[in-house]
Short mmCIF file of C-alpha atoms in Angstrom, two decimals:
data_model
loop_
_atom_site.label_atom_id
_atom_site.label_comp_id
_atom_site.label_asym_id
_atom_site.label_seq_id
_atom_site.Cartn_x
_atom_site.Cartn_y
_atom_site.Cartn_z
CA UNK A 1 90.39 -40.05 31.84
CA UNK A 2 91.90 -40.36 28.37
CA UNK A 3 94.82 -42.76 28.75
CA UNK A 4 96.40 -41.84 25.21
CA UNK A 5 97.58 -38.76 26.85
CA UNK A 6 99.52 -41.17 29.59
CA UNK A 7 101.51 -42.94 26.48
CA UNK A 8 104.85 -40.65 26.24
CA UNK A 9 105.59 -41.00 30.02
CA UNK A 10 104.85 -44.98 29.95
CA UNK A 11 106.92 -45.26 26.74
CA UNK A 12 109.71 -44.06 28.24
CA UNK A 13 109.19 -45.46 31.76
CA UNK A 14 109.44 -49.00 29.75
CA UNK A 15 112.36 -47.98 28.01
CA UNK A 16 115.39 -49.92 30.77
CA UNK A 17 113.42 -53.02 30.18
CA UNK A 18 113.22 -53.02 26.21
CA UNK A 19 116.86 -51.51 26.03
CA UNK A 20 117.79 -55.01 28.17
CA UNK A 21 115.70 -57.37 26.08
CA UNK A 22 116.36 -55.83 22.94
CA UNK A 23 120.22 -55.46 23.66
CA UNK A 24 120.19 -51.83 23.40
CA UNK A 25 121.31 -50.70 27.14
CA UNK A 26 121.84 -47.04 26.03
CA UNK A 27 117.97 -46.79 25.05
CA UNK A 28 116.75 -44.50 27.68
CA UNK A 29 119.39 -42.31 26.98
CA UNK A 30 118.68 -42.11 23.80
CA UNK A 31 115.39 -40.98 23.66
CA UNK A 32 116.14 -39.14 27.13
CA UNK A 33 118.82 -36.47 25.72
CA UNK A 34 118.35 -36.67 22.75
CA UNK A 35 114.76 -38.06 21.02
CA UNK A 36 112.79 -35.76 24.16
CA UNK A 37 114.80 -32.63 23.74
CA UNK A 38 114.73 -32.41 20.00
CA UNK A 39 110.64 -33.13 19.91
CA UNK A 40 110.82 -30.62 22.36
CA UNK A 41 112.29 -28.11 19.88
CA UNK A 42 111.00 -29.12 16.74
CA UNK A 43 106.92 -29.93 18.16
CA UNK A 44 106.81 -28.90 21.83
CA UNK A 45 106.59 -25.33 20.71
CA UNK A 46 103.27 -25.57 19.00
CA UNK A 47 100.37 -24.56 21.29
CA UNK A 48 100.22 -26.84 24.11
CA UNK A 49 96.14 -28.02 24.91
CA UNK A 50 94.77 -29.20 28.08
CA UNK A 51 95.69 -32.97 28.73
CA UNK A 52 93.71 -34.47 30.94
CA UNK A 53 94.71 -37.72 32.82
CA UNK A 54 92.36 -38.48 35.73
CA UNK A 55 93.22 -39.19 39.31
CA UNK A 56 93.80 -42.88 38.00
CA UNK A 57 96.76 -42.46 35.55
CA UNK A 58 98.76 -41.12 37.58
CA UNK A 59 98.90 -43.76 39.75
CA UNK A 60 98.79 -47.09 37.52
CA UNK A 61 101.94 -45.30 35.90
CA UNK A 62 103.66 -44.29 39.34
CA UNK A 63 102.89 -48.44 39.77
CA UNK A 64 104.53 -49.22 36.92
CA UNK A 65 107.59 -46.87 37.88
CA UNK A 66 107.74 -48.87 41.02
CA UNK A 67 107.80 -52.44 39.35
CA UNK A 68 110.26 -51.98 37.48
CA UNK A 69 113.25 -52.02 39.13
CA UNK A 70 112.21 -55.31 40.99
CA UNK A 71 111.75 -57.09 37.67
CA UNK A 72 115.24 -55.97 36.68
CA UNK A 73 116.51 -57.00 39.72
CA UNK A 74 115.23 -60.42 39.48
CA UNK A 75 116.85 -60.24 36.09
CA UNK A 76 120.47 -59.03 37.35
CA UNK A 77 120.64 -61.72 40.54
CA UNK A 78 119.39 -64.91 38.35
CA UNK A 79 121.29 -63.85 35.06
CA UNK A 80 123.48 -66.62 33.77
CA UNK A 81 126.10 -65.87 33.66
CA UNK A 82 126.21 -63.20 36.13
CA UNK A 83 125.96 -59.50 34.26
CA UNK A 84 129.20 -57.27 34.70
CA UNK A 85 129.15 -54.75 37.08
CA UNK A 86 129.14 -52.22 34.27
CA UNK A 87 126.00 -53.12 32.63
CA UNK A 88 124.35 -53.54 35.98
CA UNK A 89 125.40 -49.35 36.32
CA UNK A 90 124.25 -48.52 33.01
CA UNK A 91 120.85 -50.83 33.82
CA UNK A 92 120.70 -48.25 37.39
CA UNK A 93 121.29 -45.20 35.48
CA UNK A 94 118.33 -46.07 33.01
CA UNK A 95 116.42 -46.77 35.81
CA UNK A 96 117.52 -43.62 37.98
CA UNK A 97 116.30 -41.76 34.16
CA UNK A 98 113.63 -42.55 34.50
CA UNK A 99 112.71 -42.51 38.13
CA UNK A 100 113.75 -38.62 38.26
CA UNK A 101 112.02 -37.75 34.86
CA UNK A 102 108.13 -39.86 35.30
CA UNK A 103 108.69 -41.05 39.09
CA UNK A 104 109.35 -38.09 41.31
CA UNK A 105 107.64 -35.79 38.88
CA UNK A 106 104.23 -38.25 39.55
CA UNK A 107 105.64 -38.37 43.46
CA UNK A 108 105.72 -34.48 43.24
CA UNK A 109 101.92 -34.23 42.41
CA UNK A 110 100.43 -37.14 44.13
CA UNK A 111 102.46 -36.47 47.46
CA UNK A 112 100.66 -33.04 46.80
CA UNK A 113 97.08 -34.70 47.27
CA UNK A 114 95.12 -36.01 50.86
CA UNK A 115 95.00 -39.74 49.28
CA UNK A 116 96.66 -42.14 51.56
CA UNK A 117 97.12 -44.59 48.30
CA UNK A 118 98.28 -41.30 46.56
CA UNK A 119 101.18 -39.98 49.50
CA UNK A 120 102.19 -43.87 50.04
CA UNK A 121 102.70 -44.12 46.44
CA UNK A 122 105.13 -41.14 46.63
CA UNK A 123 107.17 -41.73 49.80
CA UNK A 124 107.59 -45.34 48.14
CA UNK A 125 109.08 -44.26 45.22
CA UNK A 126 111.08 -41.54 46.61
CA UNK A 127 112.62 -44.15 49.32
CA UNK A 128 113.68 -46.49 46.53
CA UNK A 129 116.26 -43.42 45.46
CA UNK A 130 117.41 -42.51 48.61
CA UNK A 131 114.88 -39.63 48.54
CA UNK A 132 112.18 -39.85 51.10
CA UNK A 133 112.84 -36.96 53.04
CA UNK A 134 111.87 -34.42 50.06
CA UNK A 135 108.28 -33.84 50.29
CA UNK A 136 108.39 -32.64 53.90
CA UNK A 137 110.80 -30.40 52.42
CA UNK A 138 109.45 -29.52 49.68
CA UNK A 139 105.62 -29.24 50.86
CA UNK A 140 106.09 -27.52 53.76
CA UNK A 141 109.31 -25.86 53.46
CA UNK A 142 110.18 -25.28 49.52
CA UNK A 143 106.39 -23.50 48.95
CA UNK A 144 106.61 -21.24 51.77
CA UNK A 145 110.21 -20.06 50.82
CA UNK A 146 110.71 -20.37 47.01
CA UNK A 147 112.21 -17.09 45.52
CA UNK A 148 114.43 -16.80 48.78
CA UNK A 149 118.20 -17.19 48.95
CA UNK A 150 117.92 -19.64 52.08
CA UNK A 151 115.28 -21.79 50.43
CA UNK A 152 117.85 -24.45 48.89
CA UNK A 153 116.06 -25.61 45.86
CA UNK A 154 116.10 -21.82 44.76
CA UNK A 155 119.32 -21.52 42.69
CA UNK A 156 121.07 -18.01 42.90
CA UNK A 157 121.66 -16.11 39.42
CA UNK A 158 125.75 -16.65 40.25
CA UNK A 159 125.52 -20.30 40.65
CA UNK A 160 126.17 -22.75 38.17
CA UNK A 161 124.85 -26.36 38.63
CA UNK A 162 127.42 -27.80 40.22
CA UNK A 163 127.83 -25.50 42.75
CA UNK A 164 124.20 -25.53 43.73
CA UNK A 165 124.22 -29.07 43.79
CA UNK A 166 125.76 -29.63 47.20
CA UNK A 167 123.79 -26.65 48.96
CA UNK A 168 120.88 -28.23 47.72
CA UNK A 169 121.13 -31.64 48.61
CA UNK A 170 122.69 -30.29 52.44
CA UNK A 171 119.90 -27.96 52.84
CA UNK A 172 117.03 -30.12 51.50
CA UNK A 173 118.10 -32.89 54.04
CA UNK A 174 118.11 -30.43 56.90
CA UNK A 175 115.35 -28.83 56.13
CA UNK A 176 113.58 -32.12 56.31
CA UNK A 177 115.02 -32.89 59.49
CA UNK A 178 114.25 -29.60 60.83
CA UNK A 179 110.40 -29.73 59.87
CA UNK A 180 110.51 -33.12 60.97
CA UNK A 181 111.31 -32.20 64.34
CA UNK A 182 108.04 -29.58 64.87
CA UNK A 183 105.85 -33.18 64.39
CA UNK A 184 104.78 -35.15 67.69
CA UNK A 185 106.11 -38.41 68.31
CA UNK A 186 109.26 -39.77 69.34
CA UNK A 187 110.23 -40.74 65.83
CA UNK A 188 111.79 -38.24 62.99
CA UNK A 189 110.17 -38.72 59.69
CA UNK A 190 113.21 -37.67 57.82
CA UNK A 191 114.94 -40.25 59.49
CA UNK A 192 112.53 -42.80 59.62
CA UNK A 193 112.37 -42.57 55.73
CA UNK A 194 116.06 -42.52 55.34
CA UNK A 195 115.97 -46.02 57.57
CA UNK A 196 113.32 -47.25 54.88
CA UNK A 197 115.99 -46.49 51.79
CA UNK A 198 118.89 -48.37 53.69
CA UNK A 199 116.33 -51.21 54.37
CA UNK A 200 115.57 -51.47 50.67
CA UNK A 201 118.95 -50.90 49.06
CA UNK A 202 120.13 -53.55 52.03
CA UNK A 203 117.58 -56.54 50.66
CA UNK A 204 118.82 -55.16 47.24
CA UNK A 205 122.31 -56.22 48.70
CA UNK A 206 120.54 -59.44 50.35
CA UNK A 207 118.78 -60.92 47.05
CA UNK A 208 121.76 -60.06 44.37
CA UNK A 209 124.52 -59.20 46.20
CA UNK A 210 126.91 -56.42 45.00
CA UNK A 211 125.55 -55.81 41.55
CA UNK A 212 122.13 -55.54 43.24
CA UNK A 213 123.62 -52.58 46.03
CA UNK A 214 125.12 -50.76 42.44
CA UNK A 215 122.11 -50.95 40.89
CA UNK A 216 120.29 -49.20 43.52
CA UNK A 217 122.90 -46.63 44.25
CA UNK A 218 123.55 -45.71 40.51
CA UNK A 219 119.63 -45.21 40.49
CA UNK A 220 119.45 -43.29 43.29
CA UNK A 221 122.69 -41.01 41.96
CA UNK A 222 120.97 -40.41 38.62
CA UNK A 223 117.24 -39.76 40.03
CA UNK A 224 118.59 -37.28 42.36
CA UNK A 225 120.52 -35.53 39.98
CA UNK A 226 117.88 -35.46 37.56
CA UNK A 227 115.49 -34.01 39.98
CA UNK A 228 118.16 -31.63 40.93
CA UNK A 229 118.53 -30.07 37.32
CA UNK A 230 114.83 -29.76 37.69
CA UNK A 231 114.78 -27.58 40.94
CA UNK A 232 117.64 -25.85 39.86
CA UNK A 233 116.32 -24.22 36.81
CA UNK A 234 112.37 -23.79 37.89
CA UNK A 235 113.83 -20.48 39.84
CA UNK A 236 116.80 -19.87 39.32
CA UNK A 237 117.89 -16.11 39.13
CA UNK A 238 114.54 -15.15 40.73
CA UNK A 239 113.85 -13.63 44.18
CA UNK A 240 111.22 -12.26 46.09
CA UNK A 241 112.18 -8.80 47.87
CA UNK A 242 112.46 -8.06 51.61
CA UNK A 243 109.84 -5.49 52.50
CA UNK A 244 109.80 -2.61 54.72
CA UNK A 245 108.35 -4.61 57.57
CA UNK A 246 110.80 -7.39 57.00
CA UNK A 247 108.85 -9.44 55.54
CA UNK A 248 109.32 -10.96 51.93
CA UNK A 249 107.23 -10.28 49.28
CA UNK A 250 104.41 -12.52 48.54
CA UNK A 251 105.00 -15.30 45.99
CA UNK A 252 103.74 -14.94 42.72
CA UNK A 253 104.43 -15.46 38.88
CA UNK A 254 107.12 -13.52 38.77
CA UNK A 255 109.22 -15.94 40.53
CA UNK A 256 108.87 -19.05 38.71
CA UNK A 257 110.24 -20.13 35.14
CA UNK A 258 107.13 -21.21 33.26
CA UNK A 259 107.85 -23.88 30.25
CA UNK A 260 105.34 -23.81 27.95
CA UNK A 261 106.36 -26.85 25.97
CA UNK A 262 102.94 -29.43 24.78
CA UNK A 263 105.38 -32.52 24.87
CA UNK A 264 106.86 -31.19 28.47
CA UNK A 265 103.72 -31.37 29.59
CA UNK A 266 102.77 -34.55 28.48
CA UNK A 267 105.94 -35.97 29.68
CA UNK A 268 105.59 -34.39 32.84
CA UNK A 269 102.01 -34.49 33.80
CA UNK A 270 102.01 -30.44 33.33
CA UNK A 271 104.72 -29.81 35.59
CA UNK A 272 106.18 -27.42 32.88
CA UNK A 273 102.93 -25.29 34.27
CA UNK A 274 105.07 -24.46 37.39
CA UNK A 275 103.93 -21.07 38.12
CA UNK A 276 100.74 -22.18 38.49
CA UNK A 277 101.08 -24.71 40.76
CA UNK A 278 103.42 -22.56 43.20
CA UNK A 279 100.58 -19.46 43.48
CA UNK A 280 97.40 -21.95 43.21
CA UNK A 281 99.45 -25.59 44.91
CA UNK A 282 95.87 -26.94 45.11
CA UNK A 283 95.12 -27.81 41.67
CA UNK A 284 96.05 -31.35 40.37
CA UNK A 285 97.95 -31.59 37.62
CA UNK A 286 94.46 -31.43 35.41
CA UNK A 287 93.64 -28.43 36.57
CA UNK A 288 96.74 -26.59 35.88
CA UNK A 289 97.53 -23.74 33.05
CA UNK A 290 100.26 -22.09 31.94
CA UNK A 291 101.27 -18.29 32.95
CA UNK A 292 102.04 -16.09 30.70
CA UNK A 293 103.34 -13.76 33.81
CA UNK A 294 106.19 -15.66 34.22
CA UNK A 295 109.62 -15.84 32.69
CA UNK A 296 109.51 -18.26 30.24
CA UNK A 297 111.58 -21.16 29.64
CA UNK A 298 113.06 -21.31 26.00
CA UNK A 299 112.40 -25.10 25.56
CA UNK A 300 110.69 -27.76 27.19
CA UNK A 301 112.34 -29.53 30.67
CA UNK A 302 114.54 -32.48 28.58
CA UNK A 303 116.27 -29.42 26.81
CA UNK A 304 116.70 -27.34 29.88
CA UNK A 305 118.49 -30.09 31.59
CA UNK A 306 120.79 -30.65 28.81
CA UNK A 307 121.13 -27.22 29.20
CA UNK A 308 121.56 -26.64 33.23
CA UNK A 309 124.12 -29.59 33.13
CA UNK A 310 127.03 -27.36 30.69
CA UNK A 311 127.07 -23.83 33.10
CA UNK A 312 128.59 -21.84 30.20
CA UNK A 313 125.84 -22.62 27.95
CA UNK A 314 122.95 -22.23 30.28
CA UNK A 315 124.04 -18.81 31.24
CA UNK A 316 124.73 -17.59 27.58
CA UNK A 317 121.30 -18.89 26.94
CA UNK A 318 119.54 -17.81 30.02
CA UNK A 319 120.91 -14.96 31.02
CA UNK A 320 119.21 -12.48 28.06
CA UNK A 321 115.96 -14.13 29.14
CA UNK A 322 116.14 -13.20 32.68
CA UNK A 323 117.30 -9.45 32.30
CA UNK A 324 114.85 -8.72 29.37
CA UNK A 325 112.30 -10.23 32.01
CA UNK A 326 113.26 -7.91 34.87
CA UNK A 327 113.11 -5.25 32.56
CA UNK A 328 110.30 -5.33 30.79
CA UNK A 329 107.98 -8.31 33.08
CA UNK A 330 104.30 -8.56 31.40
CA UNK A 331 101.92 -5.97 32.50
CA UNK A 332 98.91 -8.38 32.83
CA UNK A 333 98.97 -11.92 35.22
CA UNK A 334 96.73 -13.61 32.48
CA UNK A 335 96.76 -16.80 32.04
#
């Protein structure tokens, strides 16, 4: 394990605590949309290596993700005098940052492995924003229907952002629900972790009263939306045909945005290497590679979100790169 790779993501995870010590509550921001995205340009395209972080990493900085916010809180309820409601939402939304950009990415790929540390790890972060329900989703709904128009985290060519954002969130929730229901036992898990988020954000509520309920909505808003952006744009445009038999046509490649982007990936514990995961979901994030196959993205995943949250621009941009891709795909799957 070679923790040097691990120092972008837990940089930036630290970044709502500095910003509040150091006076500077628009830090994560900062370096969010617009320090990331223009590294990303000006770096990230260089040829990305192989980072490897170990199955430890992954979770002492998923820890750290988790700490956080209760420090902060302790902060916010015994601050004298009592911090405005304002800053306590600009505190969440640095928070939320980076809970959707390092926390669900590392919930995403330990909630992936058998580890019981690993999965509790993941639902705990993911029930601190109001999210719990989307690995049952996602596992065993999102990689058995990506690249089809009722799988909701695949975003149709016509839709812009916004309006995939409330299909997405609907149909990830029932989804869950759904899938929950095919368990045994008398107890939904979807709704069981949705109890778990109430419980949290209602000793949020108990220990530092309103500001302490806004900072854990405002967190929850931004992670989700963050995480959104994310889903949105890793297939958007892209879908698997309908055979003869009825059937759709297996998954491959094709169907996923690839990123090849060397400070994406360290950001995101490879995630950028999306393909790969979705035809070979086994591999850790180690393990994974990037496919040339795939459409690829034209920057690395702090750009594209800048990008998938102004429609007009993300179309002008994307649009080119998804008809020269159906029209002349690579010939070879190489990798």
């Amino acid at each position: 394990m070679t923790w040097g790779v691990a120092l972008l993501p837990v940089l930036f995870t630290l970044t709502p605590t500095l910003g509040l010590a150091w006076g500077q509550p628009g830090l994560t921001g900062l370096l969010g949309f617009l320090v990331l995205p223009l590294l990303e340009w000006v770096w990230g395209r260089h040829a990305a290596g192989q980072p490897q972080w170990g199955h430890q990493a992954p979770r002492a900085v998923m820890a750290l993700v988790l700490l956080q916010p209760l420090w902060l809180l302790a902060w916010v309820a015994w601050s004298e005098p009592p911090m405005a409601l304002w800053k306590v939402a600009i505190l969440g939304t640095a928070c939320g940052s980076v809970a959707g950009a390092v926390g669900i990415v590392l919930a995403h790929e330990l909630g992936h492995r058998r580890s019981a540390i690993d999965r509790t790890l993941a639902r705990a972060l993911l029930c601190l924003v109001g999210w719990g329900h989307y690995l049952i989703e996602h596992n065993r709904g999102h990689h058995r229907h990506a690249a089809l128009w009722h799988d909701p985290a695949t975003a149709r060519r016509e839709e812009s952002l916004w309006r995939f954002l409330p299909r997405y969130w609907v149909g990830v929730w029932r989804g869950a629900v759904a899938l929950g229901r095919e368990q045994r036992g008398m107890l939904n898990e979807a709704w069981a972790l949705a109890a778990l988020s109430a419980a949290v954000w209602g000793g949020a509520w108990a220990v530092a009263g309103t500001a302490g309920l806004v900072f854990c909505l405002v967190q929850a808003a931004a992670a989700q939306l963050l995480v959104a952006c994310v889903d949105y744009m890793e297939h958007w445009g892209l879908q698997r045909r309908v055979q003869a038999d009825g059937r759709p046509q297996r998954l491959t490649a094709a169907h996923v945005w690839d990123c090849r982007n060397a400070v994406s990936d360290l950001m995101l514990f490879n995630l950028p290497r999306h393909a790969h995961h979705h035809t070979e979901p086994w591999h850790h994030a180690d393990a994974l590679r990037h496919t040339a196959a795939s459409p690829q993205m034209p920057t690395g995943y702090a750009g594209m979100v800048l990008l998938t949250l102004v429609p007009p621009l993300f179309r002008r941009v994307m649009e080119p790169r998804l008809t020269q891709y159906a029209h002349h795909p690579p010939e070879t799957p190489h990798r």
